[in-house]
Amino acid sequence: MEETYEKILREKRRFVIIAITFAFIFYFLLPVSLILFPDTMNRTSFIPGVTWAWVYAFLQIIMIWLLGWLYHLKAKKLDEQTEQMIQEE
Amino acid sequence: MNLTYFLFFICIVVCTLIITYWAAKRSVTTNIFYTAAGSLTGFQNGMAIAGDFISAASFLGIVGTIAFSGYDGFLYSIGFLVSYLVVLFLIAEPVHRLGKYSLGDVICSRFPGSSMRLIMAFGAFTISILYMIPQLVASGFLLRLLLDIDYSVSVLVIGSLMTIYVMFGGMIATSWVQIVKTIVLMSGTFLLSLIVLSNYNWNVPAIISDVKERSPLGEYFFHPGHLFDSPIELISLQLALILGTAGLPHILIRLFTVKNTFEVRRSLLSATWIIGTFYLMTLILGLGTIAFLGYEALAATDSTGNLAAPLLAQAVGGDFLLAFISAVAFTTIVAVVAGLVISATTAFSHDIYHMIWKKGKSTEKEQLYAARWTALAIGLLSTVFALRLETMNVTFLVSMTFIVAASSIFPVLLFTIYWKRFNRTGVVAGMFCGLIASLLLLVLGPHIMDTENGLIARDAIIPLYNPGIIAIPIGFLGAFLGAFLSGGQAKKEASYYAFFKKAQTGSRSRSDAS
């Protein structure tokens, strides 16, 4: 029982630490790259007429939706495991 | 005010009052009054969170900022959105599991006692009021511009409506007013975006080339750096935006209105979808405003850019659409301030009156009575303050709230939930260091100290418009050092373990717990 619980907690912690670190780095790299590499960021990207700065900004929104959704899936699975563990108890 | 405006305006007032009447009949217990008894679904709560979060400053301000400053305006909205990941990953589920009605409950589930509750209630109350008064002041100016009614009348109308919603309808009325607001706001902006795009025959490159032609920034409109030219201001603002939401009491108490953590996650996911889509639409509106109206016409009417969306509505859809968008702005304002009134009310009547003063022994009836009177008092006082502040520019306080929240409530909550050695001294030190540092930096900064039109006519001592980069580390450092220097609580590891287990996996749903 305690072992299962530890396992669930470890798995959750691992996911959250990776996800939040990624989100922070991805988020702060935007202003940092705007400051450090303004020329590159203002260059047209693979989409005609759209610069890298805009592509990166839109990617942020996609990143939020994607990470939120991944967390939702993960947490749902872990919640089910916890529920099962409590019932077995 | 012409008849179209008046009809829209009356329609919104009547609809929200019907909601309040319906809610008032149901708000018979404290559980229903403070949290709607956890009865909302995740999606409903997501809409209510979006309604609580998107202020008139976001709606009108960001459209205006994009129209004036291009890229940097959009950068602003991204910060707001990413902050929801911090709430979702770190704060939301533990807060839902540990608290019943307020953030004071969350802290007291680890550190029971009146002093801990008082500090949390003080922080939550201060932040809610600090956010509410400038919103009221801003709404007074806004309605004066939009509907051409007197500042005092606007503030009085909004002040009374928010008080009535909360006083009679509690959390149910507040939630449904916010849900209605989200529906109205999303459909309004969607409609306006479609009209803008169809006017250009769905040809986005044509809009872009018109924008470049009609903005004084020309080719550079789509380049960053027109609003934030100093790197430190930019990073500082982004830091406050990403951490701020996780410390905003009026958003966090919304997590008590659903029944389990699955719904908590669904609330936040829905909120990020709604808010994200909304910000994408504000981008279209911002670009549309410049493409249609040009910079001069916009700057001539209002130098702050707040009227960008209404002016665009008038340009593409005439007076009727302008009236509709003004009604949307009005709903936006009342929904946000109602959320702030209930947040301040909970902090005072549940934490301070019931738990501290009456030592948790007042009856249901007394608690409800106290909550209603508190809502009335808070509503009245804030309205009076807002009326007196007409001549002072306090709108910068809106952006300051994120800094105050990120440097006081957020570090205290984070350490309470995750740090084994955190203790009571840490709570006190963190909260006060954060609050004092952020307010002091505000007073010493260029918002207040300015040689030309500041309250204190001299050069700013700390020349940062966004002092988050200093205040937030001070809040965290205060909490850390307070706990570290007072010796931690290593010997109580077992009790922390039990607490942590409850915070992370406590699976009892709210309906079981209450």
PDB file of C-alpha atoms in Angstrom, chain A residues 1-2 5-6 8-9 12-13 15-17 19-21 23-24 27-28 30-32 34-35 38 41-43 49-58 60-61 63-79 82-83 85-86 89, chain B residues 66 70-72 74-75 78-82 84-86 88-90 93 97 208 212 221-224 230-232 234-235 237-239 241-243 261-262 265-266 269 272-277 279-280 283 287 418 497 500-507:
ATOM      1  CA  MET A   1       0.000   0.000   0.000  1.00  0.00           C
ATOM      2  CA  GLU A   2       2.655   2.466   1.092  1.00  0.00           C
ATOM      3  CA  TYR A   5       1.471   5.290  -2.882  1.00  0.00           C
ATOM      4  CA  GLU A   6       5.173   6.168  -3.083  1.00  0.00           C
ATOM      5  CA  ILE A   8       2.255   7.190  -7.642  1.00  0.00           C
ATOM      6  CA  LEU A   9       3.730  10.198  -5.883  1.00  0.00           C
ATOM      7  CA  LYS A  12       3.552  12.583 -10.439  1.00  0.00           C
ATOM      8  CA  ARG A  13       6.518  14.517  -9.081  1.00  0.00           C
ATOM      9  CA  PHE A  15       6.063  14.609 -14.537  1.00  0.00           C
ATOM     10  CA  VAL A  16       5.434  17.943 -12.819  1.00  0.00           C
ATOM     11  CA  ILE A  17       9.132  18.773 -12.419  1.00  0.00           C
ATOM     12  CA  ALA A  19       6.815  19.811 -17.346  1.00  0.00           C
ATOM     13  CA  ILE A  20       7.203  22.944 -15.245  1.00  0.00           C
ATOM     14  CA  THR A  21      10.933  23.224 -15.967  1.00  0.00           C
ATOM     15  CA  ALA A  23       7.435  25.466 -19.486  1.00  0.00           C
ATOM     16  CA  PHE A  24       9.624  28.003 -17.656  1.00  0.00           C
ATOM     17  CA  TYR A  27       8.574  30.785 -21.749  1.00  0.00           C
ATOM     18  CA  PHE A  28      11.612  32.795 -20.652  1.00  0.00           C
ATOM     19  CA  LEU A  30      11.131  34.094 -25.712  1.00  0.00           C
ATOM     20  CA  PRO A  31      11.958  37.420 -24.007  1.00  0.00           C
ATOM     21  CA  VAL A  32      15.610  36.374 -23.663  1.00  0.00           C
ATOM     22  CA  LEU A  34      14.160  38.875 -28.205  1.00  0.00           C
ATOM     23  CA  ILE A  35      16.789  40.697 -26.167  1.00  0.00           C
ATOM     24  CA  PRO A  38      16.761  40.580 -32.185  1.00  0.00           C
ATOM     25  CA  MET A  41      13.902  36.874 -34.306  1.00  0.00           C
ATOM     26  CA  ASN A  42      12.915  39.570 -36.802  1.00  0.00           C
ATOM     27  CA  ARG A  43      13.860  37.452 -39.781  1.00  0.00           C
ATOM     28  CA  GLY A  49       5.633  37.181 -44.007  1.00  0.00           C
ATOM     29  CA  VAL A  50       5.741  35.853 -40.432  1.00  0.00           C
ATOM     30  CA  THR A  51       8.885  36.428 -38.373  1.00  0.00           C
ATOM     31  CA  TRP A  52      10.399  33.957 -35.893  1.00  0.00           C
ATOM     32  CA  ALA A  53       9.303  36.177 -32.994  1.00  0.00           C
ATOM     33  CA  TRP A  54       5.658  35.629 -33.959  1.00  0.00           C
ATOM     34  CA  VAL A  55       6.122  31.922 -34.621  1.00  0.00           C
ATOM     35  CA  TYR A  56       7.644  31.527 -31.156  1.00  0.00           C
ATOM     36  CA  ALA A  57       4.842  33.550 -29.551  1.00  0.00           C
ATOM     37  CA  PHE A  58       2.171  31.361 -31.158  1.00  0.00           C
ATOM     38  CA  GLN A  60       3.770  29.407 -26.518  1.00  0.00           C
ATOM     39  CA  ILE A  61      -0.001  29.140 -26.738  1.00  0.00           C
ATOM     40  CA  MET A  63       2.761  24.696 -25.572  1.00  0.00           C
ATOM     41  CA  ILE A  64       0.282  25.701 -22.847  1.00  0.00           C
ATOM     42  CA  TRP A  65      -2.580  23.755 -24.386  1.00  0.00           C
ATOM     43  CA  LEU A  66      -0.402  20.729 -25.038  1.00  0.00           C
ATOM     44  CA  LEU A  67       1.229  20.575 -21.588  1.00  0.00           C
ATOM     45  CA  GLY A  68      -2.112  21.147 -19.861  1.00  0.00           C
ATOM     46  CA  TRP A  69      -3.669  18.326 -21.825  1.00  0.00           C
ATOM     47  CA  LEU A  70      -0.744  15.947 -21.156  1.00  0.00           C
ATOM     48  CA  TYR A  71      -0.961  16.703 -17.449  1.00  0.00           C
ATOM     49  CA  HIS A  72      -4.686  16.087 -17.524  1.00  0.00           C
ATOM     50  CA  LEU A  73      -4.157  12.623 -19.032  1.00  0.00           C
ATOM     51  CA  LYS A  74      -1.372  11.760 -16.610  1.00  0.00           C
ATOM     52  CA  ALA A  75      -3.205  12.978 -13.519  1.00  0.00           C
ATOM     53  CA  LYS A  76      -6.351  11.112 -14.507  1.00  0.00           C
ATOM     54  CA  LYS A  77      -4.412   7.874 -14.684  1.00  0.00           C
ATOM     55  CA  LEU A  78      -2.712   8.497 -11.338  1.00  0.00           C
ATOM     56  CA  ASP A  79      -6.021   9.442  -9.702  1.00  0.00           C
ATOM     57  CA  THR A  82      -4.907   6.113  -6.063  1.00  0.00           C
ATOM     58  CA  GLU A  83      -8.608   5.349  -5.967  1.00  0.00           C
ATOM     59  CA  MET A  85      -5.238   1.643  -3.909  1.00  0.00           C
ATOM     60  CA  ILE A  86      -7.656   3.130  -1.383  1.00  0.00           C
ATOM     61  CA  GLU A  89      -6.844  -0.946   1.554  1.00  0.00           C
TER      62      GLU A  89
ATOM     63  CA  ILE B  66      -1.628  45.710 -29.829  1.00  0.00           C
ATOM     64  CA  GLY B  70       2.131  45.658 -32.151  1.00  0.00           C
ATOM     65  CA  TYR B  71       4.086  42.628 -31.010  1.00  0.00           C
ATOM     66  CA  ASP B  72       4.663  43.736 -27.405  1.00  0.00           C
ATOM     67  CA  PHE B  74       0.595  40.285 -27.720  1.00  0.00           C
ATOM     68  CA  LEU B  75       3.570  39.376 -25.532  1.00  0.00           C
ATOM     69  CA  ILE B  78       1.057  35.271 -23.412  1.00  0.00           C
ATOM     70  CA  GLY B  79       2.400  35.905 -19.913  1.00  0.00           C
ATOM     71  CA  PHE B  80      -1.142  35.913 -18.534  1.00  0.00           C
ATOM     72  CA  LEU B  81      -1.841  32.608 -20.208  1.00  0.00           C
ATOM     73  CA  VAL B  82       1.323  30.720 -19.244  1.00  0.00           C
ATOM     74  CA  TYR B  84      -2.194  28.995 -15.694  1.00  0.00           C
ATOM     75  CA  LEU B  85       0.357  26.212 -16.045  1.00  0.00           C
ATOM     76  CA  VAL B  86       1.887  27.240 -12.726  1.00  0.00           C
ATOM     77  CA  LEU B  88      -2.393  23.787 -12.713  1.00  0.00           C
ATOM     78  CA  PHE B  89       0.864  21.997 -11.966  1.00  0.00           C
ATOM     79  CA  LEU B  90       1.727  23.321  -8.534  1.00  0.00           C
ATOM     80  CA  GLU B  93      -5.092  20.430  -6.662  1.00  0.00           C
ATOM     81  CA  ARG B  97      -7.920  19.313  -1.324  1.00  0.00           C
ATOM     82  CA  ILE B 208      -1.034  43.092 -42.519  1.00  0.00           C
ATOM     83  CA  LYS B 212       2.078  48.547 -41.974  1.00  0.00           C
ATOM     84  CA  PHE B 221       5.002  47.353 -36.354  1.00  0.00           C
ATOM     85  CA  PHE B 222       5.471  43.597 -36.267  1.00  0.00           C
ATOM     86  CA  HIS B 223       8.864  43.830 -34.570  1.00  0.00           C
ATOM     87  CA  PRO B 224       9.235  43.600 -30.785  1.00  0.00           C
ATOM     88  CA  SER B 230      14.490  47.869 -21.470  1.00  0.00           C
ATOM     89  CA  PRO B 231      15.418  44.172 -21.119  1.00  0.00           C
ATOM     90  CA  ILE B 232      15.083  44.250 -17.342  1.00  0.00           C
ATOM     91  CA  LEU B 234      10.576  42.985 -19.973  1.00  0.00           C
ATOM     92  CA  ILE B 235      11.908  40.070 -17.930  1.00  0.00           C
ATOM     93  CA  LEU B 237       7.041  41.925 -16.186  1.00  0.00           C
ATOM     94  CA  GLN B 238       7.105  38.407 -17.600  1.00  0.00           C
ATOM     95  CA  LEU B 239       8.139  37.059 -14.202  1.00  0.00           C
ATOM     96  CA  LEU B 241       2.757  37.664 -15.022  1.00  0.00           C
ATOM     97  CA  ILE B 242       3.748  33.999 -14.922  1.00  0.00           C
ATOM     98  CA  LEU B 243       3.771  33.769 -11.105  1.00  0.00           C
ATOM     99  CA  THR B 261      -9.664  17.323  -8.544  1.00  0.00           C
ATOM    100  CA  PHE B 262     -10.659  15.943 -11.932  1.00  0.00           C
ATOM    101  CA  ARG B 265      -8.096  20.240 -13.796  1.00  0.00           C
ATOM    102  CA  ARG B 266     -10.940  20.470 -16.261  1.00  0.00           C
ATOM    103  CA  LEU B 269      -7.878  23.483 -18.943  1.00  0.00           C
ATOM    104  CA  THR B 272      -6.712  28.196 -20.744  1.00  0.00           C
ATOM    105  CA  TRP B 273      -8.595  27.258 -23.921  1.00  0.00           C
ATOM    106  CA  ILE B 274     -11.063  30.099 -23.494  1.00  0.00           C
ATOM    107  CA  ILE B 275      -8.477  32.704 -22.498  1.00  0.00           C
ATOM    108  CA  GLY B 276      -6.034  31.553 -25.207  1.00  0.00           C
ATOM    109  CA  THR B 277      -8.686  31.757 -27.916  1.00  0.00           C
ATOM    110  CA  TYR B 279      -6.198  36.520 -26.804  1.00  0.00           C
ATOM    111  CA  LEU B 280      -5.891  35.244 -30.372  1.00  0.00           C
ATOM    112  CA  LEU B 283      -4.824  40.093 -31.886  1.00  0.00           C
ATOM    113  CA  LEU B 287      -4.573  44.624 -36.063  1.00  0.00           C
ATOM    114  CA  TYR B 418       6.001  21.550  -0.848  1.00  0.00           C
ATOM    115  CA  TYR B 497       4.229  13.471   5.455  1.00  0.00           C
ATOM    116  CA  PHE B 500       1.680  16.121   1.970  1.00  0.00           C
ATOM    117  CA  LYS B 501      -0.161  12.897   1.323  1.00  0.00           C
ATOM    118  CA  LYS B 502      -3.463  14.672   1.852  1.00  0.00           C
ATOM    119  CA  ALA B 503      -2.404  17.552  -0.415  1.00  0.00           C
ATOM    120  CA  GLN B 504      -1.306  15.288  -3.241  1.00  0.00           C
ATOM    121  CA  THR B 505      -3.661  12.358  -3.195  1.00  0.00           C
ATOM    122  CA  GLY B 506      -6.441  13.112  -0.709  1.00  0.00           C
ATOM    123  CA  SER B 507      -9.160  11.691  -2.851  1.00  0.00           C
TER     124      SER B 507
END
